[in-house]
């Protein structure tokens, strides 16, 4: 099974694709979609949607895993993040993929064993689970890989075909 994980952000949207059998995981690709900082929100959303849709077309994942909305102190930030998540979810739905959303605490629990783990702990476990060097994973892709690994670990429970 191939899982595409996405960590939505309006400035940098991380992505990571893994191939998994539920126990062993292999990195396929990771990176960041970064629309220009001077683009208006609508153009940033178009860029992110096109990027995710392109990844889906190229990688042919079996499922899409997206990090759920966190509680932001800034209402505007939360609203913009919701728009970004919307275009990511739309890209998955348009491709006919099963789309799974996980709260950050669930992702951290599955990857590190602790739902309140720090970012550095998540990054450490992602590199271990995928047998990567610690400096091989860009920061924005770490969370995307973690959400993909979350689905990979929960895959038998999620009912996703393998």
Short mmCIF file of C-alpha atoms in Angstrom, two decimals:
data_model
loop_
_atom_site.label_atom_id
_atom_site.label_comp_id
_atom_site.label_asym_id
_atom_site.label_seq_id
_atom_site.Cartn_x
_atom_site.Cartn_y
_atom_site.Cartn_z
CA UNK A 1 0.00 0.00 0.00
CA UNK A 2 1.22 3.52 -0.80
CA UNK A 3 0.17 6.32 1.55
CA UNK A 4 0.56 10.01 0.74
CA UNK A 5 0.75 12.12 3.89
CA UNK A 6 0.20 15.87 3.83
CA UNK A 7 0.86 18.49 6.50
CA UNK A 8 -1.10 21.54 5.29
CA UNK A 9 0.35 25.02 5.55
CA UNK A 10 -0.23 28.19 3.54
CA UNK A 11 3.47 29.04 3.37
CA UNK A 12 4.87 25.49 3.18
CA UNK A 13 2.79 22.34 2.75
CA UNK A 14 4.82 19.25 3.55
CA UNK A 15 4.23 15.94 1.80
CA UNK A 16 5.61 12.46 2.16
CA UNK A 17 4.80 9.18 0.46
CA UNK A 18 5.57 5.80 1.98
CA UNK A 19 5.07 2.25 0.84
CA UNK A 20 3.98 0.00 3.68
CA UNK A 21 2.69 -3.43 4.56
CA UNK A 22 1.63 -2.19 7.99
CA UNK A 23 4.88 -3.30 9.66
CA UNK A 24 7.67 -2.29 7.29
CA UNK A 25 7.76 1.16 5.73
CA UNK A 26 9.80 2.54 2.84
CA UNK A 27 10.15 6.16 1.79
CA UNK A 28 9.05 6.86 -1.77
CA UNK A 29 9.25 10.65 -1.87
CA UNK A 30 9.10 13.69 0.39
CA UNK A 31 9.20 17.42 -0.04
CA UNK A 32 7.45 20.72 0.30
CA UNK A 33 4.96 22.67 -1.80
CA UNK A 34 5.79 26.34 -1.33
CA UNK A 35 3.67 28.87 -3.19
CA UNK A 36 5.23 32.29 -3.60
CA UNK A 37 4.99 34.44 -0.47
CA UNK A 38 3.52 37.37 -2.42
CA UNK A 39 0.65 35.40 -3.94
CA UNK A 40 -2.87 36.12 -2.76
CA UNK A 41 -4.61 33.38 -0.80
CA UNK A 42 -6.62 32.17 -3.82
CA UNK A 43 -3.42 31.71 -5.86
CA UNK A 44 -1.67 29.94 -2.97
CA UNK A 45 -4.63 27.56 -2.72
CA UNK A 46 -4.55 26.92 -6.48
CA UNK A 47 -0.81 26.17 -6.27
CA UNK A 48 -1.24 23.75 -3.36
CA UNK A 49 -4.22 21.99 -4.95
CA UNK A 50 -2.37 21.57 -8.24
CA UNK A 51 0.71 20.30 -6.39
CA UNK A 52 -1.18 17.70 -4.39
CA UNK A 53 -3.21 16.63 -7.44
CA UNK A 54 0.05 16.25 -9.37
CA UNK A 55 1.56 14.12 -6.60
CA UNK A 56 -1.52 11.91 -6.60
CA UNK A 57 -1.35 11.50 -10.39
CA UNK A 58 2.36 10.70 -10.33
CA UNK A 59 2.60 8.49 -7.22
CA UNK A 60 -0.79 6.71 -7.48
CA UNK A 61 -1.25 6.36 -3.72
CA UNK A 62 -3.85 4.01 -2.25
CA UNK A 63 -4.81 6.52 0.46
CA UNK A 64 -4.31 10.12 1.52
CA UNK A 65 -3.58 11.00 5.15
CA UNK A 66 -3.93 14.62 6.26
CA UNK A 67 -3.14 16.22 9.58
CA UNK A 68 -6.30 17.60 11.17
CA UNK A 69 -6.70 21.20 12.30
CA UNK A 70 -4.86 22.11 15.45
CA UNK A 71 -6.18 24.76 17.83
CA UNK A 72 -4.40 27.94 16.77
CA UNK A 73 -4.26 30.95 19.04
CA UNK A 74 -4.72 33.19 16.00
CA UNK A 75 -8.17 32.86 14.41
CA UNK A 76 -6.97 34.06 11.00
CA UNK A 77 -4.20 31.46 10.96
CA UNK A 78 -6.70 28.70 11.77
CA UNK A 79 -9.06 29.93 9.05
CA UNK A 80 -6.32 30.02 6.39
CA UNK A 81 -5.13 26.56 7.46
CA UNK A 82 -8.71 25.34 7.06
CA UNK A 83 -8.74 26.63 3.47
CA UNK A 84 -5.47 24.83 2.72
CA UNK A 85 -6.78 21.61 4.24
CA UNK A 86 -9.89 22.01 2.09
CA UNK A 87 -7.99 22.03 -1.19
CA UNK A 88 -5.87 19.07 -0.06
CA UNK A 89 -9.00 17.10 0.85
CA UNK A 90 -10.57 18.12 -2.47
CA UNK A 91 -7.58 16.81 -4.43
CA UNK A 92 -7.89 13.45 -2.68
CA UNK A 93 -11.65 13.28 -3.19
CA UNK A 94 -11.34 14.22 -6.87
CA UNK A 95 -8.90 11.32 -7.33
CA UNK A 96 -11.30 8.94 -5.59
CA UNK A 97 -8.87 8.21 -2.77
CA UNK A 98 -9.86 7.24 0.74
CA UNK A 99 -8.95 10.33 2.79
CA UNK A 100 -8.03 9.93 6.46
CA UNK A 101 -7.68 12.86 8.85
CA UNK A 102 -5.74 12.57 12.09
CA UNK A 103 -5.37 15.04 14.95
CA UNK A 104 -1.76 15.89 15.82
CA UNK A 105 -1.99 13.98 19.12
CA UNK A 106 -3.02 10.79 17.32
CA UNK A 107 -0.14 11.14 14.85
CA UNK A 108 2.33 11.68 17.70
CA UNK A 109 0.90 8.73 19.64
CA UNK A 110 1.24 6.36 16.69
CA UNK A 111 4.73 7.48 15.71
CA UNK A 112 6.36 8.05 19.11
CA UNK A 113 4.08 6.30 21.59
CA UNK A 114 3.34 9.63 23.31
CA UNK A 115 0.53 11.94 22.18
CA UNK A 116 2.25 15.08 23.45
CA UNK A 117 5.67 14.40 21.93
CA UNK A 118 7.83 17.31 20.82
CA UNK A 119 8.53 17.97 17.13
CA UNK A 120 12.10 16.77 17.56
CA UNK A 121 10.88 13.43 18.99
CA UNK A 122 8.53 12.96 16.04
CA UNK A 123 11.34 13.76 13.58
CA UNK A 124 13.65 11.31 15.36
CA UNK A 125 11.11 8.48 15.15
CA UNK A 126 10.26 9.22 11.51
CA UNK A 127 13.93 8.90 10.57
CA UNK A 128 14.17 5.63 12.52
CA UNK A 129 10.98 4.13 11.08
CA UNK A 130 12.12 4.91 7.53
CA UNK A 131 15.84 4.20 8.12
CA UNK A 132 16.89 7.70 7.05
CA UNK A 133 19.74 9.86 8.24
CA UNK A 134 18.53 12.51 10.68
CA UNK A 135 19.44 15.39 8.37
CA UNK A 136 17.77 13.75 5.35
CA UNK A 137 14.25 14.87 6.24
CA UNK A 138 13.37 18.53 5.73
CA UNK A 139 11.40 19.92 8.69
CA UNK A 140 8.17 20.53 6.80
CA UNK A 141 8.18 17.01 5.38
CA UNK A 142 8.64 15.38 8.81
CA UNK A 143 5.05 15.98 9.91
CA UNK A 144 3.73 14.82 6.53
CA UNK A 145 5.72 11.59 6.79
CA UNK A 146 4.50 11.18 10.37
CA UNK A 147 0.85 11.43 9.30
CA UNK A 148 1.49 8.92 6.48
CA UNK A 149 3.13 6.57 9.00
CA UNK A 150 0.18 7.07 11.35
CA UNK A 151 -2.16 5.71 8.70
CA UNK A 152 0.33 2.95 7.87
CA UNK A 153 0.36 1.85 11.52
CA UNK A 154 -3.43 2.05 11.79
CA UNK A 155 -4.00 0.58 8.29
CA UNK A 156 -5.44 -2.75 9.41
CA UNK A 157 -7.89 -0.88 11.66
CA UNK A 158 -8.73 1.73 9.03
CA UNK A 159 -10.00 -0.86 6.57
CA UNK A 160 -7.82 0.49 3.80
CA UNK A 161 -7.20 -2.19 1.17
CA UNK A 162 -3.59 -3.30 0.96
#
